[in-house]
């Protein structure tokens, strides 16, 4: 009671700082006073007893509240001390390395967990660069990161964080965790499919013993290869194999760039039975069904690019290509041409109208293919619109358009991309010719509007960018041109309908002539058959020569590019002036001309196409794969004929990037 009556004991307890408790206390005291008043009203004795009782209750209540408040304060003080002590102990004993440095990049303080990385070396006050240059560099590199990152330091792995504002570094070793992570990644399943590109064609001329010997060699070689990389190999068909393995082995196969392709091709070629492989490999998924579908998709991509190559890709990942060193062997048949022709007729009959478009910077193969598709649509009583951007056309296309003025029905069918978007409805059909990349289309917006009603007819190797759900795909890298593919379809159209006319046949023949360099490149028997058919239905060689004549400006520009020639080992390089804009067709013609130089296996012409785009035209004699080089710069094409367009760069930078790739290619061959 003595403590209770001290001065401090009569201070308002902290617990009454709560407004609600204070109001409750006031309410109780008012009720108590009312009880006392009521007692005095009844009797002074009753009132006196009530007053004493109330005073006693108040004194006891205040004392209890005071004691409770004291106990609470002591508890909080003790808890605060323990927390602070725990923080200090954790700061010193947790296995997290902590380092503070000052504005001069000198070490100001480290905890024991960090000190053990430096042994007994005295590091306080020493510059970070002198103590550990690698750690100093890591701090500079990651000082602006917002989150923890993984680093490798002193042959171990750590999660790492720099707090730039207080100049603190946090380090936590995760070597064991990273080891488990790598083990998991290395043990993930890889599915692959192997296809013998030209097995049927090669074995047609062989007897049973030779076929058995060839088949045994291929299977044995593939089995040895699979065993070396600890994979399971199963033959599904005469020309089809299935492989199952782990990602750790996939990395090793990629390191040696799938030499199995060269081994089988070279061995069989020496025996006049050249067999090439196409391989599709998928990894990274947990669903085996999806993984198998991805492997098939990768195999389709390899075949669409001409075969003799490997495509490695995870779902939604970037494809990696290996091989593709040889020109594709012709293996398409007239049966396939007939089936595609009939399928195209069915699609047209199911459509209200047809739209056909080529690629940007239209050439004769592209416009000729468009005219061919328009004629097939007319034969099937369907209206077909040719989508063409007339803003930037080469002289040969302009001459063709002038000649089409004598054919009003055709001329009126040529519309702009904006008009096509206005006319298109959901039941229409879009045919993309001479390209398969939507980004290269005359109108990307039209493709996006008709993506689910699209057909592709192309002779270029299929690239990674490809329409998601095309209704029909006819890609034949073995063909000389798209005009050749479409010409073959005319043989399977109804004979009683209006046939192809002179201007259409001439345009298509011109497309074949230009793409084959007057039948000097990629010309097979089917190419000459197509040219012969077009000639028989009225194609005019004299008119074709008129279309392909160069004007004086293009002639001067081409010679200007040839004058800027550089010879780099077996490569010829011409670089246009930085601020000068060159016609893309002229650049391509210059690249063709450079191949005529003795000792040149590949030619490259770099020019500015417009204010924000630099283009590279690449050609080769077949010994070097320029397609792979151009793909690394965002382009594509054929093994011997490829190109790319690079946005937001300079001619000098494009030249530097190309030279780096050529140097890497040369070093790889050594």
XYZ file of C-alpha atoms in Angstrom:
670
model
C 0.000 0.000 0.000
C 2.968 2.287 0.583
C 3.862 2.181 -3.145
C 0.271 2.825 -3.966
C 0.185 6.109 -2.072
C 3.422 7.420 -3.511
C 3.229 10.313 -5.945
C 4.119 8.221 -8.973
C 1.421 5.711 -8.141
C -1.270 8.316 -8.672
C -0.261 9.074 -12.245
C -2.815 8.047 -14.838
C -1.910 4.488 -15.827
C -0.784 4.111 -19.410
C -3.597 1.665 -19.983
C -6.074 4.571 -19.583
C -4.526 6.253 -22.600
C -6.992 4.130 -24.535
C -10.055 6.356 -25.136
C -12.543 3.481 -24.949
C -11.157 2.227 -21.612
C -11.196 5.767 -20.250
C -14.849 6.194 -21.181
C -15.674 2.832 -19.589
C -13.926 3.904 -16.349
C -15.809 7.208 -16.252
C -19.099 5.394 -16.837
C -18.422 2.970 -13.953
C -17.461 5.821 -11.593
C -20.631 7.733 -12.464
C -22.695 4.629 -11.727
C -20.851 4.201 -8.415
C -21.576 7.806 -7.397
C -25.203 7.332 -8.342
C -25.241 4.208 -6.138
C -23.798 6.234 -3.217
C -26.297 9.083 -3.699
C -29.140 6.592 -3.816
C -27.850 5.028 -0.566
C -27.780 8.401 1.261
C -31.249 9.088 -0.069
C -32.493 5.936 1.610
C -30.475 6.287 4.837
C -27.289 7.978 5.967
C -26.041 4.632 7.261
C -26.693 2.877 3.979
C -25.098 5.747 2.107
C -21.999 5.642 4.321
C -21.560 1.906 3.780
C -22.040 2.352 0.029
C -19.469 5.164 -0.030
C -16.891 3.081 1.818
C -17.554 0.134 -0.476
C -17.125 2.269 -3.602
C -13.894 3.831 -2.289
C -12.497 0.408 -1.506
C -13.400 -0.916 -4.985
C -11.824 2.121 -6.649
C -8.601 1.763 -4.652
C -8.369 -1.960 -5.390
C -9.132 -1.407 -9.095
C -6.496 1.302 -9.484
C -3.912 -0.841 -7.671
C -4.689 -3.867 -9.895
C -4.494 -1.734 -13.030
C -1.224 -0.254 -11.821
C 0.272 -3.686 -11.164
C -0.937 -4.926 -14.513
C 0.580 -1.904 -16.226
C 3.893 -2.492 -14.432
C 3.965 -6.152 -15.383
C 3.151 -5.294 -19.007
C 5.930 -2.692 -19.135
C 8.420 -5.144 -17.657
C 7.344 -7.835 -20.133
C 7.665 -5.478 -23.110
C 11.047 -4.238 -21.887
C 12.290 -7.802 -21.504
C 10.864 -8.813 -24.888
C 12.452 -5.796 -26.583
C 15.798 -6.654 -25.032
C 15.558 -10.290 -26.147
C 14.587 -9.279 -29.693
C 17.463 -6.829 -29.913
C 19.831 -9.412 -28.497
C 18.507 -11.959 -31.009
C 19.040 -9.531 -33.852
C 22.605 -8.972 -32.766
C 23.247 -12.700 -32.410
C 21.651 -13.385 -35.795
C 23.660 -10.618 -37.378
C 26.831 -12.298 -36.143
C 25.986 -15.996 -36.254
C 23.609 -16.568 -39.208
C 25.321 -18.142 -42.284
C 24.722 -14.977 -44.302
C 27.808 -13.029 -45.202
C 27.351 -9.302 -44.573
C 29.772 -6.595 -45.636
C 29.605 -2.805 -45.330
C 31.805 -0.535 -47.399
C 32.298 3.228 -47.345
C 32.066 5.850 -50.082
C 35.684 5.138 -51.039
C 34.825 1.473 -51.710
C 36.819 0.423 -48.636
C 35.632 -2.389 -46.370
C 34.131 -0.851 -43.219
C 32.787 -3.965 -41.433
C 32.122 -7.664 -42.033
C 30.364 -10.267 -39.934
C 32.044 -13.591 -39.076
C 30.189 -15.411 -41.910
C 31.749 -13.049 -44.446
C 35.180 -13.029 -42.804
C 35.566 -16.790 -43.260
C 35.697 -16.271 -47.053
C 38.899 -14.275 -46.520
C 40.457 -16.513 -43.866
C 42.611 -14.698 -41.307
C 43.437 -11.896 -43.712
C 42.911 -8.405 -42.274
C 40.535 -6.674 -44.609
C 38.937 -3.830 -42.637
C 39.868 -0.477 -44.104
C 41.294 -2.021 -47.263
C 39.891 -1.211 -50.729
C 37.579 -3.876 -52.180
C 39.641 -4.026 -55.382
C 42.749 -4.984 -53.435
C 41.013 -7.542 -51.237
C 39.079 -9.315 -54.018
C 38.794 -7.806 -57.486
C 36.102 -10.281 -58.577
C 33.862 -9.395 -55.622
C 34.408 -5.695 -56.283
C 33.347 -6.163 -59.907
C 30.258 -8.151 -58.859
C 29.225 -5.339 -56.524
C 29.520 -2.786 -59.329
C 27.613 -5.005 -61.767
C 24.718 -5.788 -59.407
C 24.504 -2.610 -57.334
C 21.404 -1.429 -59.214
C 19.557 -4.777 -59.029
C 16.310 -4.741 -57.074
C 16.323 -8.427 -56.110
C 18.693 -11.178 -55.105
C 20.620 -12.780 -57.960
C 22.750 -15.888 -58.358
C 26.501 -15.484 -58.784
C 29.560 -17.696 -58.966
C 32.475 -16.694 -56.707
C 35.427 -18.636 -55.367
C 34.229 -21.788 -57.198
C 30.899 -21.758 -55.381
C 27.408 -20.375 -55.983
C 25.676 -17.685 -53.927
C 22.544 -15.597 -53.799
C 23.797 -12.036 -53.838
C 22.327 -8.630 -53.048
C 23.777 -5.133 -52.919
C 21.963 -2.337 -51.079
C 23.503 0.654 -52.771
C 21.848 3.269 -50.539
C 23.485 1.942 -47.346
C 26.510 0.359 -49.104
C 25.784 -3.151 -47.804
C 26.434 -6.547 -49.410
C 24.622 -9.792 -48.523
C 25.941 -13.223 -49.535
C 24.342 -16.625 -48.962
C 25.918 -19.824 -50.255
C 23.585 -22.020 -52.349
C 26.134 -24.352 -53.935
C 24.293 -27.465 -52.786
C 20.953 -26.130 -54.002
C 22.442 -25.200 -57.382
C 23.917 -28.689 -57.585
C 20.452 -30.210 -57.125
C 19.069 -27.758 -59.652
C 21.687 -28.707 -62.243
C 21.120 -32.375 -61.523
C 17.402 -31.892 -62.105
C 17.964 -29.964 -65.327
C 20.455 -32.538 -66.597
C 18.027 -35.397 -65.960
C 15.040 -33.902 -67.766
C 13.693 -35.945 -70.656
C 14.609 -35.226 -74.268
C 12.489 -36.650 -77.113
C 13.636 -36.790 -80.701
C 12.564 -38.050 -84.091
C 14.966 -38.950 -86.896
C 13.843 -39.161 -90.497
C 15.838 -40.349 -93.514
C 15.072 -37.587 -96.015
C 15.490 -39.426 -99.296
C 15.376 -43.105 -98.321
C 12.577 -43.969 -100.775
C 14.292 -42.231 -103.700
C 17.677 -43.845 -103.024
C 16.362 -47.367 -102.515
C 14.226 -47.386 -105.669
C 17.254 -48.241 -107.789
C 18.789 -50.753 -105.351
C 18.254 -54.489 -105.086
C 17.217 -56.170 -101.839
C 20.779 -56.972 -100.771
C 21.934 -53.385 -101.297
C 18.897 -52.036 -99.466
C 19.575 -54.369 -96.548
C 23.230 -53.332 -96.435
C 22.361 -49.612 -96.536
C 19.647 -49.970 -93.914
C 21.955 -51.979 -91.663
C 24.703 -49.350 -91.918
C 22.365 -46.474 -91.046
C 20.756 -48.327 -88.131
C 24.108 -49.504 -86.737
C 25.637 -46.035 -87.024
C 22.656 -44.410 -85.322
C 22.652 -47.080 -82.597
C 26.344 -46.495 -81.859
C 25.723 -42.756 -81.781
C 22.772 -43.185 -79.401
C 24.769 -45.505 -77.133
C 27.642 -43.015 -76.987
C 25.252 -40.368 -75.674
C 23.361 -42.828 -73.427
C 20.120 -42.495 -75.390
C 17.428 -45.008 -76.236
C 16.951 -45.495 -79.995
C 13.987 -47.321 -81.545
C 13.368 -47.851 -85.243
C 9.720 -47.098 -86.025
C 9.738 -47.500 -89.788
C 12.202 -48.018 -92.622
C 13.037 -44.307 -92.628
C 11.912 -43.211 -89.180
C 13.545 -43.511 -85.723
C 12.606 -42.443 -82.201
C 15.168 -41.366 -79.571
C 14.863 -40.778 -75.836
C 17.559 -39.216 -73.667
C 18.526 -36.562 -71.106
C 19.355 -32.884 -71.466
C 22.918 -33.427 -70.182
C 23.620 -35.555 -73.263
C 21.840 -33.056 -75.507
C 24.358 -30.396 -74.512
C 27.222 -32.672 -75.546
C 25.556 -33.434 -78.891
C 25.172 -29.726 -79.540
C 28.804 -29.122 -78.628
C 29.887 -31.387 -81.471
C 27.135 -29.940 -83.727
C 25.562 -33.316 -84.509
C 28.456 -34.694 -86.548
C 26.330 -37.794 -87.169
C 24.709 -35.914 -90.085
C 28.046 -35.488 -91.866
C 29.181 -39.000 -91.038
C 26.187 -40.736 -92.626
C 25.949 -38.355 -95.583
C 29.638 -38.613 -96.477
C 29.808 -42.394 -96.115
C 26.701 -43.041 -98.243
C 27.700 -40.413 -100.832
C 30.977 -42.228 -101.484
C 28.880 -45.277 -102.373
C 26.610 -43.276 -104.685
C 23.646 -43.676 -102.344
C 23.592 -40.336 -100.492
C 21.344 -40.493 -97.421
C 20.637 -37.374 -95.373
C 18.949 -37.088 -91.984
C 16.416 -34.654 -90.582
C 16.127 -34.580 -86.800
C 13.638 -32.856 -84.528
C 14.492 -32.729 -80.806
C 12.304 -31.326 -78.018
C 13.067 -30.845 -74.335
C 12.051 -28.877 -71.263
C 8.484 -30.084 -70.774
C 6.935 -32.275 -68.083
C 4.089 -33.507 -70.290
C 5.375 -36.275 -72.569
C 2.484 -35.878 -75.004
C 3.290 -32.215 -75.528
C 6.984 -33.061 -75.764
C 6.314 -35.609 -78.510
C 4.201 -33.060 -80.402
C 6.998 -30.510 -80.131
C 9.536 -33.054 -81.429
C 7.290 -33.716 -84.436
C 6.901 -29.982 -85.002
C 10.688 -29.564 -84.897
C 11.096 -32.411 -87.398
C 8.548 -30.737 -89.683
C 10.538 -27.526 -89.427
C 13.761 -29.352 -90.356
C 12.051 -30.956 -93.362
C 10.465 -27.651 -94.344
C 13.921 -26.090 -94.416
C 15.159 -28.685 -96.896
C 16.289 -31.504 -94.618
C 19.838 -32.624 -93.747
C 19.685 -30.719 -90.481
C 18.717 -30.826 -86.805
C 16.220 -28.528 -85.101
C 16.467 -28.343 -81.305
C 13.806 -26.381 -79.498
C 11.911 -26.346 -76.217
C 8.237 -25.428 -76.198
C 7.880 -21.656 -76.636
C 11.680 -21.462 -76.917
C 14.069 -20.321 -79.609
C 14.977 -22.933 -82.227
C 18.617 -23.889 -82.743
C 19.710 -25.246 -86.117
C 22.564 -27.590 -86.947
C 23.612 -28.948 -90.318
C 21.848 -27.846 -93.490
C 25.136 -27.848 -95.379
C 23.826 -29.367 -98.621
C 21.322 -28.289 -101.208
C 17.981 -30.061 -100.729
C 17.453 -33.040 -102.979
C 14.335 -33.009 -105.108
C 11.872 -35.532 -103.749
C 8.427 -34.064 -104.309
C 6.104 -35.988 -106.589
C 3.316 -35.093 -108.990
C 0.976 -36.975 -106.682
C 1.574 -34.338 -104.000
C 1.085 -31.549 -106.548
C -2.265 -33.097 -107.579
C -3.391 -33.498 -103.952
C -2.478 -29.895 -103.107
C -4.256 -28.663 -106.244
C -7.430 -30.518 -105.296
C -7.217 -29.319 -101.673
C -6.842 -25.735 -102.894
C -9.917 -26.120 -105.102
C -11.916 -27.401 -102.109
C -10.805 -24.450 -99.945
C -11.732 -21.993 -102.688
C -15.185 -23.523 -103.135
C -15.801 -23.184 -99.390
C -14.882 -19.483 -99.471
C -16.820 -16.409 -100.513
C -13.780 -14.824 -102.132
C -10.006 -15.289 -102.238
C -7.164 -12.917 -101.371
C -3.605 -13.631 -102.478
C -0.521 -11.671 -101.455
C 3.239 -11.998 -101.782
C 6.020 -10.507 -99.737
C 7.213 -6.953 -99.317
C 9.483 -5.611 -102.057
C 7.570 -7.691 -104.581
C 9.554 -9.565 -107.256
C 8.496 -11.397 -110.422
C 8.166 -14.781 -108.707
C 5.875 -13.240 -106.092
C 3.630 -11.319 -108.517
C 3.656 -14.199 -111.019
C 2.490 -16.591 -108.280
C -0.283 -14.149 -107.342
C -1.471 -14.055 -110.966
C -1.385 -17.857 -111.083
C -3.527 -18.221 -107.939
C -5.960 -15.621 -109.309
C -6.349 -17.672 -112.488
C -6.976 -20.905 -110.497
C -9.650 -19.057 -108.488
C -11.251 -17.857 -111.727
C -11.287 -21.438 -113.012
C -13.271 -22.319 -109.881
C -15.699 -19.378 -110.323
C -14.308 -17.482 -107.342
C -13.397 -13.813 -107.195
C -9.743 -13.357 -106.281
C -8.073 -10.106 -105.192
C -4.329 -9.582 -105.556
C -3.046 -7.512 -102.600
C -0.178 -5.294 -103.710
C 1.525 -2.249 -102.218
C 2.293 -0.029 -105.218
C 4.358 2.411 -103.188
C 7.813 0.958 -103.854
C 8.027 -1.311 -106.903
C 10.999 -2.271 -109.047
C 11.104 -1.479 -112.740
C 10.207 -5.038 -113.856
C 7.004 -5.025 -111.750
C 6.090 -1.555 -113.034
C 6.452 -2.758 -116.637
C 4.239 -5.754 -115.870
C 1.568 -3.514 -114.326
C 1.661 -1.324 -117.450
C 1.089 -4.399 -119.624
C -1.804 -5.475 -117.400
C -3.696 -2.328 -118.394
C -4.588 -4.250 -121.569
C -6.284 -6.846 -119.326
C -8.893 -4.826 -117.358
C -10.251 -7.848 -115.479
C -6.824 -8.593 -114.019
C -5.869 -4.951 -113.461
C -9.089 -4.323 -111.527
C -8.339 -7.322 -109.292
C -5.175 -5.671 -107.919
C -6.043 -3.779 -104.732
C -4.183 -2.086 -101.894
C -3.826 -3.598 -98.381
C -6.318 -1.046 -97.023
C -8.938 -2.044 -99.613
C -8.336 -5.717 -98.841
C -8.996 -5.148 -95.135
C -12.295 -3.446 -95.983
C -13.433 -6.275 -98.286
C -12.333 -9.271 -96.189
C -14.905 -11.281 -94.219
C -14.596 -14.371 -92.013
C -15.486 -16.874 -94.747
C -12.763 -15.676 -97.173
C -9.492 -17.449 -97.964
C -6.032 -15.862 -97.827
C -3.202 -17.402 -99.863
C 0.347 -16.354 -98.940
C 2.755 -16.984 -101.829
C 6.568 -16.929 -102.064
C 6.957 -16.465 -98.308
C 5.829 -18.035 -95.033
C 6.766 -15.336 -92.520
C 3.772 -13.131 -91.651
C 6.119 -10.233 -90.863
C 7.290 -10.288 -94.504
C 3.754 -10.092 -95.927
C 2.538 -7.129 -97.914
C -0.078 -6.654 -95.198
C 0.518 -8.090 -91.736
C -2.851 -6.676 -90.677
C -4.652 -8.690 -93.369
C -2.913 -11.872 -92.252
C -3.871 -11.226 -88.615
C -7.486 -10.673 -89.650
C -7.557 -13.946 -91.646
C -5.055 -16.051 -89.664
C -7.495 -18.953 -89.314
C -8.277 -19.023 -93.060
C -4.763 -19.010 -94.507
C -2.903 -21.207 -97.006
C 0.845 -21.030 -97.743
C 2.565 -21.796 -101.063
C 6.324 -21.251 -100.936
C 9.647 -22.603 -102.176
C 11.856 -21.090 -99.466
C 13.073 -23.054 -96.505
C 10.682 -22.738 -93.615
C 11.849 -20.429 -90.836
C 11.095 -20.345 -87.131
C 8.478 -17.639 -87.638
C 5.468 -19.401 -89.113
C 1.652 -18.995 -89.071
C 0.051 -20.694 -86.093
C -2.857 -22.548 -87.711
C -2.658 -22.538 -91.527
C -5.393 -24.499 -93.289
C -3.020 -25.850 -95.941
C 0.763 -25.680 -96.340
C 2.647 -26.350 -99.573
C 6.327 -25.635 -98.961
C 8.813 -27.296 -101.305
C 12.422 -26.070 -100.886
C 13.350 -28.386 -103.762
C 11.421 -26.246 -106.260
C 13.091 -23.475 -108.230
C 10.321 -20.974 -107.583
C 6.773 -20.549 -106.356
C 5.680 -20.038 -109.975
C 6.926 -23.568 -110.733
C 4.765 -25.012 -107.921
C 1.643 -23.172 -109.062
C 2.243 -23.993 -112.741
C 2.030 -27.704 -111.892
C -1.419 -27.128 -110.350
C -2.867 -25.976 -113.690
C -2.528 -29.512 -115.047
C -5.136 -30.662 -112.492
C -7.755 -27.962 -113.119
C -10.900 -28.475 -115.162
C -10.085 -28.296 -118.866
C -13.371 -26.704 -119.969
C -12.735 -23.487 -118.035
C -10.972 -20.363 -119.311
C -7.265 -21.264 -119.426
C -4.275 -19.221 -118.348
C -3.674 -16.308 -120.724
C -0.536 -14.873 -122.314
C 0.282 -12.189 -119.745
C -0.175 -14.560 -116.789
C 1.945 -17.291 -118.412
C 4.672 -14.767 -119.296
C 4.759 -13.329 -115.773
C 5.088 -16.808 -114.268
C 7.774 -17.833 -116.751
C 9.675 -14.625 -115.924
C 9.463 -15.504 -112.229
C 11.037 -18.905 -112.928
C 13.744 -17.395 -115.156
C 14.755 -14.788 -112.559
C 14.789 -17.193 -109.595
C 16.881 -19.750 -111.521
C 19.197 -17.145 -113.062
C 18.051 -18.242 -116.533
C 17.930 -21.929 -115.496
C 21.513 -21.905 -114.192
C 20.614 -22.532 -110.504
C 18.187 -24.903 -108.738
C 16.754 -26.139 -112.044
C 15.477 -29.703 -112.136
C 13.480 -31.613 -114.713
C 10.263 -30.332 -113.128
C 11.493 -26.765 -113.641
C 11.890 -27.308 -117.370
C 8.534 -29.116 -117.507
C 6.848 -26.106 -115.903
C 8.609 -23.680 -118.269
C 7.633 -25.853 -121.229
C 3.978 -25.854 -120.140
C 3.927 -22.067 -119.758
C 5.536 -21.678 -123.164
C 2.884 -23.949 -124.691
C 0.017 -21.828 -123.312
C 1.379 -18.566 -124.698
C 4.262 -17.313 -122.550
C 6.236 -14.806 -124.626
C 10.047 -14.848 -124.119
C 10.376 -11.466 -125.827
C 7.888 -9.912 -123.403
C 9.755 -11.609 -120.536
C 13.005 -9.960 -121.639
C 11.151 -6.637 -121.805
C 10.049 -7.027 -118.182
C 13.572 -7.822 -116.955
C 15.428 -5.028 -118.738
C 17.333 -2.713 -116.427
C 16.866 1.015 -116.595
C 19.914 3.273 -116.669
C 19.589 4.249 -112.992
C 19.577 0.623 -111.784
C 22.449 -0.278 -114.100
C 24.597 2.570 -112.743
C 23.650 1.735 -109.168
C 24.568 -1.940 -109.604
C 27.957 -1.057 -111.101
C 28.518 1.387 -108.249
C 28.065 -1.489 -105.781
C 30.407 -3.718 -107.777
C 33.089 -1.020 -107.621
C 32.961 -1.151 -103.802
C 34.071 -4.795 -103.798
C 36.154 -6.288 -100.971
C 37.625 -9.795 -101.194
C 37.818 -11.600 -97.840
C 39.301 -15.076 -98.365
C 36.564 -16.909 -100.292
C 33.928 -14.208 -99.622
C 33.090 -11.152 -101.714
C 31.644 -8.171 -99.847
C 30.218 -4.905 -101.161
C 29.059 -2.195 -98.779
C 26.884 0.676 -99.967
C 27.240 4.271 -98.831
C 25.786 5.027 -95.405
C 23.281 7.705 -96.410
C 22.395 6.407 -99.874
C 19.248 4.293 -100.379
C 19.595 1.381 -102.824
C 16.975 -0.662 -104.592
C 16.816 -4.189 -103.027
C 16.583 -5.880 -106.441
C 19.682 -4.022 -107.612
C 21.525 -5.156 -104.466
C 20.472 -8.755 -105.133
C 21.685 -8.510 -108.738
C 25.025 -7.162 -107.534
C 25.358 -10.126 -105.163
C 24.675 -12.486 -108.090
C 27.348 -10.771 -110.176
C 29.969 -11.057 -107.428
C 29.652 -14.855 -107.531
C 31.173 -14.811 -111.028
C 34.555 -13.834 -109.549
C 37.053 -16.695 -109.483
C 37.602 -18.167 -106.010
C 34.477 -16.585 -104.488
C 32.170 -19.046 -102.730
C 29.804 -16.523 -101.162
C 28.902 -12.890 -101.804
C 27.258 -10.294 -99.572
C 25.921 -6.852 -100.464
C 25.028 -4.497 -97.603
C 22.873 -1.470 -98.434
C 20.468 0.919 -96.807
C 16.904 0.085 -97.867
C 15.181 3.031 -96.210
C 15.793 5.516 -93.415
C 15.602 2.922 -90.605
C 16.427 -0.368 -92.368
C 19.654 -1.915 -93.631
C 19.464 -4.965 -95.906
C 21.950 -7.709 -96.728
C 21.660 -9.815 -99.888
C 23.650 -13.060 -99.717
C 24.493 -15.586 -102.431
C 26.682 -18.689 -102.579
C 27.750 -21.321 -105.084
C 26.369 -24.065 -102.830
C 29.555 -24.764 -100.895
C 28.670 -22.326 -98.144
C 25.295 -22.047 -96.394
C 24.380 -18.357 -96.473
C 20.924 -19.130 -95.098
C 22.357 -19.997 -91.687
C 24.416 -16.797 -91.670
C 21.422 -14.646 -92.580
C 19.232 -16.365 -89.978
C 21.648 -15.287 -87.281
C 20.969 -11.719 -88.414
C 17.192 -12.187 -88.377
C 16.675 -13.224 -92.009
C 16.494 -16.471 -93.970
C 16.189 -17.974 -97.436
C 17.976 -20.832 -99.213
C 21.377 -22.402 -98.744
C 22.628 -20.475 -101.793
C 20.248 -17.509 -101.779
C 19.342 -15.614 -98.618
C 18.821 -12.131 -97.224
C 17.940 -10.146 -94.125
C 16.656 -6.713 -93.151
C 17.860 -5.126 -89.926
C 15.972 -2.292 -88.260
C 17.509 0.651 -86.419
C 21.154 0.059 -87.326
C 23.819 1.538 -89.549
C 25.471 0.098 -92.631
C 28.802 0.104 -90.778
C 27.338 -1.806 -87.812
C 25.670 -4.349 -90.126
C 29.019 -4.855 -91.869
C 30.768 -5.370 -88.527
C 28.146 -7.926 -87.402
C 28.440 -9.807 -90.705
C 32.244 -9.899 -90.560
C 32.070 -11.314 -87.017
C 29.821 -14.144 -88.229
C 32.038 -14.868 -91.225
C 35.097 -15.005 -88.974
C 33.321 -17.358 -86.548
C 32.275 -19.567 -89.480
C 35.835 -19.694 -90.786
C 37.255 -20.593 -87.350
C 34.657 -23.335 -86.927
C 35.773 -24.987 -90.165
C 39.434 -25.055 -89.131
